Each structure stands twice: as C-alpha cells, then as structure tokens.
Amino acid sequence: MKGVYSAPGDYIHFKSQVPLHKIPIGSKQWRYYDFGPKVVPPLICLPGTAGTADVYYKQIMSLSMKVGYRVISVDIPCVWNHQEWIQSFEKFLDAIDVHHIHLYGTSLGGLLAQLFAQHRPRRVKSLILSNTFLETSSFSAAMRWAPIVGWAPSFLLKRYILTGIHDGPQEPFIADSVDFVVSQIETLSRDDLASRLAFTVDNASVGPLLLSDSFITIMDTNDYSSIPQELKDQLGERYPAARRAYLKTGGDFPFLSRPDEVNLHLQLHLRRVGVEAKPDLVPKDGSGGSPGKENDEKKDHDDQPNGNGGNPESTSKESQSPPAPESSEYHGLCDQLLSSAKVISIGREDSTLMRDQHILATGVLLQLTWEFFIFSLLPIYVCSLYITQNNVWKFRKLV
C-alpha cells in the first residue's frame, strides 16, 4: 500500500447510512451490519482471515439499499476452534431473532459456512462459496509454527496474513480492494488475528451436507487467489451439481474489486432458491429495516417432534423446498451476467505460482520466527556467561 490510505467515498457514505451493531454473546462480542427488510430471509456474509464486516459494504449498498434484500455482514469473533464457532454463531442468530439463513462465505468464511451447514442443517437454506476449501490440513502442514500461533506477536501474525495476498502490479480496482482489506487488518487486535489463524490450522474438514447441490453456488476468480487451485478443485468435486460462477478477474477480494458481477451472481442465486426481494420495504432512514414480523419463526414445523423420531436428515429433506422456477426476469439477469462475465477454464500455471509463493512466504516467516527467539534469548545468554566467568574468577582468586 503506497502513500497514505484514504477511505473510498462510497464507504464513507455507507458508514453514514448503516449503523454498526455490537452484541455480546457470552464472553464474545459480535460486530455486524444488518440492513434490509426484516421480512426477507437474510443473506449472511462471512469474511475470510483478512476480512471484517466492513468488506461487504458494496453488497449491502447494492442488494439491500437498491434491490430490497436483507444482508447481514458479520465479523468473526475471537473464538479458537470450529466447534466454538458453530455454538457462538448459533447463539448470535438466536440473539438477533433469525432462524433460516442463506450463507455467503469467502475463503475461511466459506469453510465456516459449510461447517455450520453440516452441523445445523435446519438453519441453512443455501450456500454461496467463493475461493474457499473443504479442509485445513494443507494449511496446518505449511505453517510450521502453528503450535505457537496463539503466542505469536502481532507483527508476525500480520506479516503472515499479508504475505498471502498477491503482490505486484495490479489493475486499479484490484489494487484498491487490497488497500481496503489491508486497512481493515490494521483494525484487528492480536487476539483476533491469532484466533483466525488458529482456525486455519485447527484440524477440521467438512463432512457430507444434507443440503442439495442445487442450493449451492460456487463462485471463483480465474486470475489468482491465495487458495491453491487443488483445494478449489476438491470443492468442485464435492458438489458436482452445484451452480458454477466464474469471474475472469477479481483477485482475492472480488466482492470489492468486481462488485457488480458478484452482486449479480448473488441476486441470481437468491432468486433461484426462492428468496423474493422487497424493494418497497427498504428503509430510508438508515434504521436497517422496517418493523414487522420476522421471516423466520423460531417455533415452526422444523423444530416440532415428528413421526420419524426426530431424525434431522429426513426433517431437513422434507422441509427443503425446490428451487424457484426460472422466470423471464431470471433469464434477463442471466443474459446480463453472460454479457459482463465470461466463463473460462482455470489455468494451472496460476496454482503452481501460488504454491511457490506460499512455500517462499512460509520459509521467510520461519526464519523471522527463529531470529525473533534468538535475539530475545541472546542478551540472557551473554549475561549468564558474564556472571559465570565472574564467579569463576572470584573462586580462583579465593583459592
């Protein structure tokens, strides 16, 4: 990031219109933006390791303020493993009185979205996964200092996260997206950074989902990403019938660098799974939503005992409605999408380059870690040598 960073004008306008909410859940504090009609089932956006709730402000400005969907963008709180995340996220949904949700997750957020859909299948109605993965074993193997990530200093954690972001000449929109994300990293505390990296090295993998592939959209960029290509391929193999949405360019943060294309894909997905926008109910005063009955009642037929003995799999299958029929308006959106984003094959050369960069970054960080410990212990070692030599000299003199 060159020079002094200044926030974009549309972000300043967003902050003036949409309030940031903070709610304590146990010992954790959740930060989130919530805008749009409360009667619309919400799309909840989960950021990656380097993201905050603010990185999805372009989606809120477009899908909520203009189209009429309800969008909730959340921060990942300071939790240290995936089970703790699932429990805390469920309590957060209960606290804001939301039951059925649609999840949009990028990078680490995509993994968390899949894990929540696996363990709480009744609550997740659809998934949009972008530049994400199924398991964390490759990341834990690459980070040799993973056992001490909870004690690592802030500068080392930030350096590790920043080395995962593509560097070098970039087009203006992608460079601006990187600058914005870097400015958000500076707002995170050491515990926030450490807990997010702990997620990536925690031993976790996504099991089979009860959610049908027809309710899943996979949206990836084809230029470069911090997620290795083989991990993206594993995701595609897990959900072979999922809808695929490719962006020709966009980098690691297409929701910032290519917001029009991303928002169009999100709108197509929501229409396909039967979510109807309510533009006439969009609030004009920045209150975040019109008063009214929540779209998702906590006490509905999904949560009542049934004749199958409470089997979650059969309950989920019975309650899962088929995708909405494709209307002429839907086809119009598809035509618009095809004219603005070309579907191309993913190049293998980019994945090889990203692997080499990841290996190089790991080696550099390992060297920095050793240097940190060496220089910390060197003064103690020199002092002990001086004391020992001094005592030996006094002993010889006494003898």
CSV table of N, CA and C in Angstrom, one decimal, residues 171-324:
chain,number,residue,atom,x,y,z
A,171,GLU,N,-4.3,-4.0,-11.6
A,171,GLU,CA,-5.2,-3.0,-12.1
A,171,GLU,C,-5.8,-2.2,-11.0
A,172,PRO,N,-6.2,-1.0,-11.2
A,172,PRO,CA,-6.6,-0.1,-10.1
A,172,PRO,C,-7.7,-0.6,-9.2
A,173,PHE,N,-8.8,-1.3,-9.7
A,173,PHE,CA,-9.8,-1.7,-8.9
A,173,PHE,C,-9.4,-2.9,-7.9
A,174,ILE,N,-8.5,-3.7,-8.4
A,174,ILE,CA,-8.0,-4.8,-7.6
A,174,ILE,C,-7.0,-4.2,-6.6
A,175,ALA,N,-6.2,-3.3,-7.0
A,175,ALA,CA,-5.3,-2.6,-6.0
A,175,ALA,C,-6.0,-1.9,-4.9
A,176,ASP,N,-7.1,-1.3,-5.3
A,176,ASP,CA,-8.0,-0.6,-4.3
A,176,ASP,C,-8.6,-1.6,-3.3
A,177,SER,N,-9.0,-2.7,-3.8
A,177,SER,CA,-9.6,-3.7,-2.9
A,177,SER,C,-8.5,-4.3,-1.9
A,178,VAL,N,-7.3,-4.4,-2.4
A,178,VAL,CA,-6.2,-4.9,-1.5
A,178,VAL,C,-5.9,-3.8,-0.4
A,179,ASP,N,-5.9,-2.5,-0.9
A,179,ASP,CA,-5.6,-1.5,0.1
A,179,ASP,C,-6.7,-1.4,1.2
A,180,PHE,N,-8.0,-1.6,0.7
A,180,PHE,CA,-9.1,-1.5,1.7
A,180,PHE,C,-9.0,-2.7,2.7
A,181,VAL,N,-8.7,-3.9,2.2
A,181,VAL,CA,-8.5,-5.0,3.2
A,181,VAL,C,-7.4,-4.9,4.1
A,182,VAL,N,-6.2,-4.3,3.6
A,182,VAL,CA,-5.1,-4.1,4.5
A,182,VAL,C,-5.4,-3.1,5.5
A,183,SER,N,-6.2,-2.1,5.2
A,183,SER,CA,-6.6,-1.1,6.2
A,183,SER,C,-7.5,-1.7,7.3
A,184,GLN,N,-8.3,-2.7,6.9
A,184,GLN,CA,-9.1,-3.4,7.9
A,184,GLN,C,-8.3,-4.4,8.8
A,185,ILE,N,-7.2,-4.9,8.2
A,185,ILE,CA,-6.4,-5.8,9.0
A,185,ILE,C,-5.8,-5.0,10.2
A,186,GLU,N,-5.4,-3.7,9.9
A,186,GLU,CA,-4.9,-2.8,10.9
A,186,GLU,C,-5.8,-2.6,12.1
A,187,THR,N,-7.1,-2.8,11.9
A,187,THR,CA,-8.1,-2.6,13.0
A,187,THR,C,-8.2,-3.8,13.9
A,188,LEU,N,-7.7,-4.9,13.5
A,188,LEU,CA,-7.8,-6.2,14.2
A,188,LEU,C,-6.8,-6.2,15.4
A,189,SER,N,-7.2,-6.8,16.5
A,189,SER,CA,-6.3,-6.9,17.6
A,189,SER,C,-5.5,-8.2,17.4
A,190,ARG,N,-4.5,-8.3,18.3
A,190,ARG,CA,-3.6,-9.5,18.2
A,190,ARG,C,-4.4,-10.8,18.4
A,191,ASP,N,-5.3,-10.8,19.4
A,191,ASP,CA,-6.1,-12.0,19.6
A,191,ASP,C,-7.0,-12.3,18.4
A,192,ASP,N,-7.6,-11.3,17.8
A,192,ASP,CA,-8.4,-11.5,16.6
A,192,ASP,C,-7.6,-12.2,15.5
A,193,LEU,N,-6.4,-11.7,15.3
A,193,LEU,CA,-5.5,-12.3,14.2
A,193,LEU,C,-5.1,-13.7,14.6
A,194,ALA,N,-4.7,-13.9,15.9
A,194,ALA,CA,-4.3,-15.2,16.3
A,194,ALA,C,-5.4,-16.2,16.2
A,195,SER,N,-6.6,-15.9,16.6
A,195,SER,CA,-7.7,-16.8,16.6
A,195,SER,C,-8.1,-17.2,15.2
A,196,ARG,N,-8.0,-16.2,14.2
A,196,ARG,CA,-8.4,-16.5,12.8
A,196,ARG,C,-7.3,-17.5,12.2
A,197,LEU,N,-6.1,-17.2,12.5
A,197,LEU,CA,-5.0,-18.2,12.0
A,197,LEU,C,-5.2,-19.5,12.7
A,198,ALA,N,-5.6,-19.5,14.0
A,198,ALA,CA,-5.8,-20.8,14.6
A,198,ALA,C,-6.9,-21.6,13.9
A,199,PHE,N,-7.9,-20.9,13.4
A,199,PHE,CA,-8.9,-21.6,12.6
A,199,PHE,C,-8.3,-22.4,11.4
A,200,THR,N,-7.4,-21.7,10.7
A,200,THR,CA,-6.8,-22.3,9.5
A,200,THR,C,-5.9,-23.5,9.8
A,201,VAL,N,-5.4,-23.6,11.0
A,201,VAL,CA,-4.5,-24.7,11.3
A,201,VAL,C,-5.2,-25.7,12.3
A,202,ASP,N,-6.4,-25.4,12.7
A,202,ASP,CA,-7.2,-26.4,13.5
A,202,ASP,C,-7.6,-27.5,12.6
A,203,ASN,N,-7.5,-28.7,13.2
A,203,ASN,CA,-7.8,-29.9,12.4
A,203,ASN,C,-9.3,-30.0,12.1
A,204,ALA,N,-9.8,-29.6,11.0
A,204,ALA,CA,-11.2,-29.6,10.6
A,204,ALA,C,-11.4,-29.9,9.2
A,205,SER,N,-12.5,-30.6,8.9
A,205,SER,CA,-12.8,-30.9,7.5
A,205,SER,C,-14.4,-31.0,7.4
A,206,VAL,N,-14.9,-30.6,6.2
A,206,VAL,CA,-16.3,-30.6,6.0
A,206,VAL,C,-16.8,-32.0,5.6
A,207,GLY,N,-17.8,-32.5,6.4
A,207,GLY,CA,-18.4,-33.8,6.1
A,207,GLY,C,-19.5,-33.6,5.1
A,208,PRO,N,-20.3,-34.7,4.8
A,208,PRO,CA,-21.4,-34.6,3.9
A,208,PRO,C,-22.5,-33.6,4.4
A,209,LEU,N,-23.0,-32.9,3.5
A,209,LEU,CA,-24.1,-31.9,3.8
A,209,LEU,C,-25.5,-32.5,3.4
A,210,LEU,N,-26.5,-32.2,4.2
A,210,LEU,CA,-27.8,-32.6,3.9
A,210,LEU,C,-28.4,-31.7,2.8
A,211,LEU,N,-27.8,-30.5,2.6
A,211,LEU,CA,-28.2,-29.6,1.6
A,211,LEU,C,-27.9,-30.1,0.2
A,212,SER,N,-29.0,-30.0,-0.6
A,212,SER,CA,-28.8,-30.4,-2.0
A,212,SER,C,-27.8,-29.5,-2.8
A,213,ASP,N,-27.1,-30.1,-3.7
A,213,ASP,CA,-26.2,-29.3,-4.5
A,213,ASP,C,-26.9,-28.2,-5.3
A,214,SER,N,-28.1,-28.4,-5.6
A,214,SER,CA,-28.9,-27.4,-6.4
A,214,SER,C,-29.1,-26.1,-5.6
A,215,PHE,N,-28.8,-26.1,-4.3
A,215,PHE,CA,-28.9,-25.0,-3.4
A,215,PHE,C,-27.6,-24.4,-3.1
A,216,ILE,N,-26.5,-24.8,-3.9
A,216,ILE,CA,-25.2,-24.3,-3.6
A,216,ILE,C,-24.7,-23.6,-4.9
A,217,THR,N,-24.0,-22.5,-4.8
A,217,THR,CA,-23.4,-21.8,-5.9
A,217,THR,C,-21.9,-21.6,-5.5
A,218,ILE,N,-21.0,-22.0,-6.4
A,218,ILE,CA,-19.6,-21.9,-6.3
A,218,ILE,C,-19.1,-20.8,-7.2
A,219,MET,N,-18.5,-19.7,-6.6
A,219,MET,CA,-18.1,-18.5,-7.3
A,219,MET,C,-16.6,-18.3,-7.1
A,220,ASP,N,-15.8,-18.5,-8.2
A,220,ASP,CA,-14.4,-18.3,-8.1
A,220,ASP,C,-13.9,-17.3,-9.1
A,221,THR,N,-12.7,-16.8,-8.8
A,221,THR,CA,-12.0,-15.9,-9.7
A,221,THR,C,-10.9,-16.8,-10.5
A,222,ASN,N,-10.7,-16.4,-11.7
A,222,ASN,CA,-9.8,-17.2,-12.5
A,222,ASN,C,-8.4,-16.6,-12.7
A,223,ASP,N,-8.1,-15.4,-12.1
A,223,ASP,CA,-6.8,-14.9,-12.3
A,223,ASP,C,-5.8,-15.4,-11.2
A,224,TYR,N,-6.1,-15.1,-10.0
A,224,TYR,CA,-5.2,-15.6,-8.9
A,224,TYR,C,-6.0,-15.5,-7.6
A,225,SER,N,-5.5,-16.3,-6.7
A,225,SER,CA,-6.2,-16.4,-5.4
A,225,SER,C,-5.2,-17.0,-4.4
A,226,SER,N,-5.3,-16.6,-3.1
A,226,SER,CA,-4.5,-17.2,-2.1
A,226,SER,C,-4.8,-18.7,-1.8
A,227,ILE,N,-6.0,-19.1,-2.2
A,227,ILE,CA,-6.4,-20.5,-2.1
A,227,ILE,C,-5.8,-21.4,-3.2
A,228,PRO,N,-5.0,-22.4,-3.0
A,228,PRO,CA,-4.4,-23.2,-4.0
A,228,PRO,C,-5.5,-23.8,-4.9
A,229,GLN,N,-5.2,-24.0,-6.2
A,229,GLN,CA,-6.2,-24.5,-7.1
A,229,GLN,C,-6.7,-25.9,-6.8
A,230,GLU,N,-5.8,-26.7,-6.3
A,230,GLU,CA,-6.2,-28.1,-6.0
A,230,GLU,C,-7.3,-28.1,-4.9
A,231,LEU,N,-7.2,-27.1,-3.9
A,231,LEU,CA,-8.3,-27.1,-2.9
A,231,LEU,C,-9.6,-26.6,-3.5
A,232,LYS,N,-9.6,-25.7,-4.5
A,232,LYS,CA,-10.8,-25.3,-5.2
A,232,LYS,C,-11.4,-26.5,-6.0
A,233,ASP,N,-10.5,-27.3,-6.6
A,233,ASP,CA,-10.9,-28.5,-7.4
A,233,ASP,C,-11.6,-29.5,-6.4
A,234,GLN,N,-11.1,-29.7,-5.2
A,234,GLN,CA,-11.7,-30.6,-4.3
A,234,GLN,C,-13.1,-30.1,-3.9
A,235,LEU,N,-13.3,-28.8,-3.8
A,235,LEU,CA,-14.6,-28.3,-3.5
A,235,LEU,C,-15.6,-28.5,-4.7
A,236,GLY,N,-15.1,-28.4,-5.9
A,236,GLY,CA,-16.0,-28.6,-7.0
A,236,GLY,C,-16.4,-30.1,-7.1
A,237,GLU,N,-15.4,-31.0,-6.8
A,237,GLU,CA,-15.7,-32.4,-6.8
A,237,GLU,C,-16.7,-32.8,-5.7
A,238,ARG,N,-16.7,-32.1,-4.6
A,238,ARG,CA,-17.6,-32.5,-3.5
A,238,ARG,C,-19.0,-32.1,-3.9
A,239,TYR,N,-19.2,-31.0,-4.6
A,239,TYR,CA,-20.5,-30.5,-5.0
A,239,TYR,C,-20.6,-30.5,-6.6
A,240,PRO,N,-20.7,-31.7,-7.2
A,240,PRO,CA,-20.6,-31.7,-8.7
A,240,PRO,C,-21.8,-31.0,-9.3
A,241,ALA,N,-23.0,-31.0,-8.7
A,241,ALA,CA,-24.2,-30.5,-9.3
A,241,ALA,C,-24.5,-29.0,-8.9
A,242,ALA,N,-23.5,-28.4,-8.2
A,242,ALA,CA,-23.7,-27.0,-7.8
A,242,ALA,C,-23.5,-26.1,-9.0
A,243,ARG,N,-24.2,-24.9,-8.9
A,243,ARG,CA,-24.1,-23.9,-10.0
A,243,ARG,C,-22.7,-23.3,-9.9
A,244,ARG,N,-22.0,-23.1,-11.0
A,244,ARG,CA,-20.7,-22.6,-11.1
A,244,ARG,C,-20.7,-21.2,-11.6
A,245,ALA,N,-20.1,-20.2,-11.0
A,245,ALA,CA,-20.0,-18.8,-11.4
A,245,ALA,C,-18.5,-18.4,-11.4
A,246,TYR,N,-18.0,-18.2,-12.6
A,246,TYR,CA,-16.6,-17.8,-12.7
A,246,TYR,C,-16.4,-16.4,-13.1
A,247,LEU,N,-15.5,-15.7,-12.4
A,247,LEU,CA,-15.2,-14.3,-12.7
A,247,LEU,C,-13.8,-14.3,-13.4
A,248,LYS,N,-13.7,-13.7,-14.5
A,248,LYS,CA,-12.5,-13.7,-15.3
A,248,LYS,C,-11.3,-13.1,-14.5
A,249,THR,N,-11.6,-12.0,-13.8
A,249,THR,CA,-10.6,-11.4,-12.9
A,249,THR,C,-11.3,-11.0,-11.6
A,250,GLY,N,-10.5,-10.5,-10.7
A,250,GLY,CA,-11.0,-10.1,-9.4
A,250,GLY,C,-10.1,-10.3,-8.2
A,251,GLY,N,-9.1,-11.2,-8.4
A,251,GLY,CA,-8.2,-11.4,-7.3
A,251,GLY,C,-8.8,-12.1,-6.1
A,252,ASP,N,-8.3,-11.8,-4.9
A,252,ASP,CA,-8.7,-12.4,-3.7
A,252,ASP,C,-10.0,-11.8,-3.1
A,253,PHE,N,-10.3,-10.6,-3.6
A,253,PHE,CA,-11.5,-9.9,-3.0
A,253,PHE,C,-12.4,-9.4,-4.1
A,254,PRO,N,-13.0,-10.3,-4.8
A,254,PRO,CA,-13.9,-9.9,-5.9
A,254,PRO,C,-15.1,-9.1,-5.5
A,255,PHE,N,-15.5,-9.3,-4.2
A,255,PHE,CA,-16.7,-8.6,-3.7
A,255,PHE,C,-16.4,-7.1,-3.6
A,256,LEU,N,-15.1,-6.7,-3.6
A,256,LEU,CA,-14.7,-5.3,-3.6
A,256,LEU,C,-14.2,-4.8,-5.0
A,257,SER,N,-13.5,-5.7,-5.7
A,257,SER,CA,-12.9,-5.3,-7.0
A,257,SER,C,-13.9,-5.5,-8.1
A,258,ARG,N,-14.8,-6.4,-8.0
A,258,ARG,CA,-15.8,-6.7,-9.1
A,258,ARG,C,-17.2,-6.8,-8.4
A,259,PRO,N,-17.7,-5.7,-7.8
A,259,PRO,CA,-18.9,-5.8,-7.0
A,259,PRO,C,-20.1,-6.0,-7.9
A,260,ASP,N,-20.2,-5.4,-9.1
A,260,ASP,CA,-21.3,-5.6,-10.0
A,260,ASP,C,-21.5,-7.0,-10.4
A,261,GLU,N,-20.5,-7.7,-10.8
A,261,GLU,CA,-20.6,-9.1,-11.1
A,261,GLU,C,-21.0,-10.0,-9.9
A,262,VAL,N,-20.3,-9.8,-8.8
A,262,VAL,CA,-20.6,-10.5,-7.6
A,262,VAL,C,-22.0,-10.3,-7.2
A,263,ASN,N,-22.5,-9.1,-7.1
A,263,ASN,CA,-23.8,-8.8,-6.7
A,263,ASN,C,-24.9,-9.4,-7.7
A,264,LEU,N,-24.5,-9.5,-8.9
A,264,LEU,CA,-25.4,-10.1,-9.9
A,264,LEU,C,-25.5,-11.6,-9.7
A,265,HIS,N,-24.4,-12.2,-9.4
A,265,HIS,CA,-24.4,-13.7,-9.1
A,265,HIS,C,-25.2,-14.0,-7.8
A,266,LEU,N,-25.0,-13.1,-6.8
A,266,LEU,CA,-25.7,-13.3,-5.6
A,266,LEU,C,-27.2,-13.1,-5.8
A,267,GLN,N,-27.6,-12.2,-6.6
A,267,GLN,CA,-29.0,-11.9,-6.9
A,267,GLN,C,-29.6,-13.1,-7.6
A,268,LEU,N,-28.9,-13.6,-8.6
A,268,LEU,CA,-29.3,-14.8,-9.3
A,268,LEU,C,-29.5,-16.0,-8.4
A,269,HIS,N,-28.6,-16.2,-7.5
A,269,HIS,CA,-28.7,-17.3,-6.6
A,269,HIS,C,-29.9,-17.2,-5.7
A,270,LEU,N,-30.1,-16.0,-5.1
A,270,LEU,CA,-31.2,-15.8,-4.2
A,270,LEU,C,-32.6,-16.0,-4.9
A,271,ARG,N,-32.7,-15.5,-6.2
A,271,ARG,CA,-33.9,-15.7,-6.9
A,271,ARG,C,-34.1,-17.2,-7.2
A,272,ARG,N,-33.0,-17.9,-7.5
A,272,ARG,CA,-33.1,-19.3,-7.9
A,272,ARG,C,-33.6,-20.2,-6.7
A,273,VAL,N,-33.2,-19.8,-5.5
A,273,VAL,CA,-33.6,-20.6,-4.3
A,273,VAL,C,-34.9,-20.1,-3.7
A,274,GLY,N,-35.5,-19.1,-4.3
A,274,GLY,CA,-36.9,-18.7,-3.9
A,274,GLY,C,-36.9,-17.5,-3.0
A,275,VAL,N,-35.9,-16.7,-2.8
A,275,VAL,CA,-35.9,-15.6,-2.0
A,275,VAL,C,-36.4,-14.4,-2.8
A,276,GLU,N,-37.4,-13.7,-2.3
A,276,GLU,CA,-38.0,-12.6,-3.1
A,276,GLU,C,-37.6,-11.3,-2.4
A,277,ALA,N,-37.1,-10.3,-3.2
A,277,ALA,CA,-36.8,-9.0,-2.6
A,277,ALA,C,-38.0,-8.2,-2.4
A,278,LYS,N,-37.9,-7.2,-1.5
A,278,LYS,CA,-39.0,-6.3,-1.1
A,278,LYS,C,-38.5,-4.9,-1.2
A,279,PRO,N,-38.3,-4.4,-2.4
A,279,PRO,CA,-37.8,-3.0,-2.6
A,279,PRO,C,-38.7,-1.9,-2.0
A,280,ASP,N,-40.0,-2.2,-1.9
A,280,ASP,CA,-40.9,-1.2,-1.3
A,280,ASP,C,-40.7,-1.1,0.2
A,281,LEU,N,-40.1,-2.1,0.9
A,281,LEU,CA,-39.9,-2.0,2.3
A,281,LEU,C,-38.5,-1.6,2.7
A,282,VAL,N,-37.7,-1.2,1.7
A,282,VAL,CA,-36.3,-0.7,2.1
A,282,VAL,C,-36.4,0.5,2.9
A,283,PRO,N,-35.7,0.6,4.1
A,283,PRO,CA,-35.8,1.7,5.0
A,283,PRO,C,-35.1,2.9,4.3
A,284,LYS,N,-35.6,4.1,4.6
A,284,LYS,CA,-35.0,5.3,4.0
A,284,LYS,C,-34.2,6.1,5.1
A,285,ASP,N,-34.3,5.7,6.3
A,285,ASP,CA,-33.7,6.5,7.4
A,285,ASP,C,-32.5,5.9,8.0
A,286,GLY,N,-32.0,4.8,7.3
A,286,GLY,CA,-30.8,4.1,7.9
A,286,GLY,C,-31.0,3.3,9.1
A,287,SER,N,-32.3,3.0,9.4
A,287,SER,CA,-32.6,2.2,10.6
A,287,SER,C,-32.2,0.7,10.4
A,288,GLY,N,-32.0,0.3,9.2
A,288,GLY,CA,-31.6,-1.1,9.0
A,288,GLY,C,-32.7,-2.0,8.6
A,289,GLY,N,-34.0,-1.6,8.7
A,289,GLY,CA,-35.1,-2.5,8.3
A,289,GLY,C,-36.4,-2.0,8.8
A,290,SER,N,-37.5,-2.3,8.1
A,290,SER,CA,-38.8,-1.9,8.6
A,290,SER,C,-39.3,-2.8,9.6
A,291,PRO,N,-40.1,-2.3,10.6
A,291,PRO,CA,-40.6,-3.1,11.6
A,291,PRO,C,-41.6,-4.1,11.0
A,292,GLY,N,-41.7,-5.2,11.6
A,292,GLY,CA,-42.6,-6.2,11.1
A,292,GLY,C,-42.2,-7.6,11.6
A,293,LYS,N,-43.0,-8.5,11.2
A,293,LYS,CA,-42.8,-9.9,11.7
A,293,LYS,C,-41.6,-10.5,11.0
A,294,GLU,N,-40.8,-11.2,11.8
A,294,GLU,CA,-39.6,-11.8,11.2
A,294,GLU,C,-40.0,-12.9,10.2
A,295,ASN,N,-39.1,-13.1,9.2
A,295,ASN,CA,-39.5,-14.0,8.2
A,295,ASN,C,-39.3,-15.5,8.7
A,296,ASP,N,-38.5,-15.6,9.7
A,296,ASP,CA,-38.2,-17.0,10.2
A,296,ASP,C,-38.7,-17.1,11.6
A,297,GLU,N,-39.8,-17.8,11.9
A,297,GLU,CA,-40.2,-18.0,13.2
A,297,GLU,C,-39.4,-19.1,13.8
A,298,LYS,N,-39.0,-18.9,15.1
A,298,LYS,CA,-38.2,-19.9,15.7
A,298,LYS,C,-39.0,-21.2,16.0
A,299,LYS,N,-40.2,-21.1,16.3
A,299,LYS,CA,-41.1,-22.2,16.6
A,299,LYS,C,-41.9,-22.6,15.4
A,300,ASP,N,-41.3,-23.3,14.4
A,300,ASP,CA,-42.0,-23.7,13.2
A,300,ASP,C,-42.0,-25.2,13.1
A,301,HIS,N,-42.5,-25.7,12.0
A,301,HIS,CA,-42.7,-27.1,11.9
A,301,HIS,C,-41.4,-27.8,11.9
A,302,ASP,N,-40.3,-27.2,11.5
A,302,ASP,CA,-39.0,-27.8,11.5
A,302,ASP,C,-38.5,-28.2,12.9
A,303,ASP,N,-38.9,-27.5,13.9
A,303,ASP,CA,-38.5,-27.7,15.3
A,303,ASP,C,-39.5,-28.5,16.1
A,304,GLN,N,-40.6,-29.0,15.5
A,304,GLN,CA,-41.5,-29.8,16.3
A,304,GLN,C,-41.2,-31.3,16.1
A,305,PRO,N,-41.5,-32.1,17.2
A,305,PRO,CA,-41.3,-33.5,17.0
A,305,PRO,C,-42.1,-34.1,15.9
A,306,ASN,N,-41.6,-35.1,15.2
A,306,ASN,CA,-42.3,-35.7,14.1
A,306,ASN,C,-42.3,-37.2,14.3
A,307,GLY,N,-42.9,-37.8,13.3
A,307,GLY,CA,-43.1,-39.3,13.4
A,307,GLY,C,-41.8,-40.0,13.1
A,308,ASN,N,-40.8,-39.4,12.6
A,308,ASN,CA,-39.5,-40.1,12.3
A,308,ASN,C,-38.6,-40.2,13.4
A,309,GLY,N,-39.0,-39.8,14.6
A,309,GLY,CA,-38.2,-39.9,15.8
A,309,GLY,C,-37.2,-38.8,15.9
A,310,GLY,N,-37.4,-37.7,15.2
A,310,GLY,CA,-36.5,-36.5,15.3
A,310,GLY,C,-35.3,-36.6,14.4
A,311,ASN,N,-35.4,-37.5,13.4
A,311,ASN,CA,-34.2,-37.6,12.5
A,311,ASN,C,-33.9,-36.3,11.8
A,312,PRO,N,-32.8,-35.7,12.0
A,312,PRO,CA,-32.6,-34.4,11.3
A,312,PRO,C,-32.5,-34.5,9.8
A,313,GLU,N,-32.0,-35.7,9.3
A,313,GLU,CA,-31.8,-35.8,7.9
A,313,GLU,C,-33.1,-35.8,7.2
A,314,SER,N,-34.1,-36.6,7.7
A,314,SER,CA,-35.4,-36.7,7.0
A,314,SER,C,-36.1,-35.4,7.2
A,315,THR,N,-36.0,-34.7,8.4
A,315,THR,CA,-36.7,-33.5,8.6
A,315,THR,C,-36.2,-32.4,7.6
A,316,SER,N,-34.8,-32.4,7.4
A,316,SER,CA,-34.3,-31.4,6.5
A,316,SER,C,-34.7,-31.6,5.1
A,317,LYS,N,-34.8,-32.9,4.7
A,317,LYS,CA,-35.2,-33.2,3.3
A,317,LYS,C,-36.7,-32.8,3.1
A,318,GLU,N,-37.5,-33.0,4.1
A,318,GLU,CA,-38.9,-32.7,4.0
A,318,GLU,C,-39.2,-31.2,3.9
A,319,SER,N,-38.4,-30.4,4.7
A,319,SER,CA,-38.6,-29.0,4.8
A,319,SER,C,-37.9,-28.2,3.7
A,320,GLN,N,-37.0,-28.9,3.0
A,320,GLN,CA,-36.3,-28.2,1.9
A,320,GLN,C,-37.1,-28.1,0.7
A,321,SER,N,-37.4,-26.9,0.3
A,321,SER,CA,-38.2,-26.6,-0.9
A,321,SER,C,-37.4,-26.6,-2.1
A,322,PRO,N,-38.0,-27.0,-3.3
A,322,PRO,CA,-37.2,-27.0,-4.6
A,322,PRO,C,-36.9,-25.6,-5.0
A,323,PRO,N,-35.9,-25.4,-5.8
A,323,PRO,CA,-35.6,-24.0,-6.3
A,323,PRO,C,-36.7,-23.4,-7.0
A,324,ALA,N,-36.8,-22.1,-7.0
A,324,ALA,CA,-37.9,-21.4,-7.6
A,324,ALA,C,-37.8,-21.6,-9.1
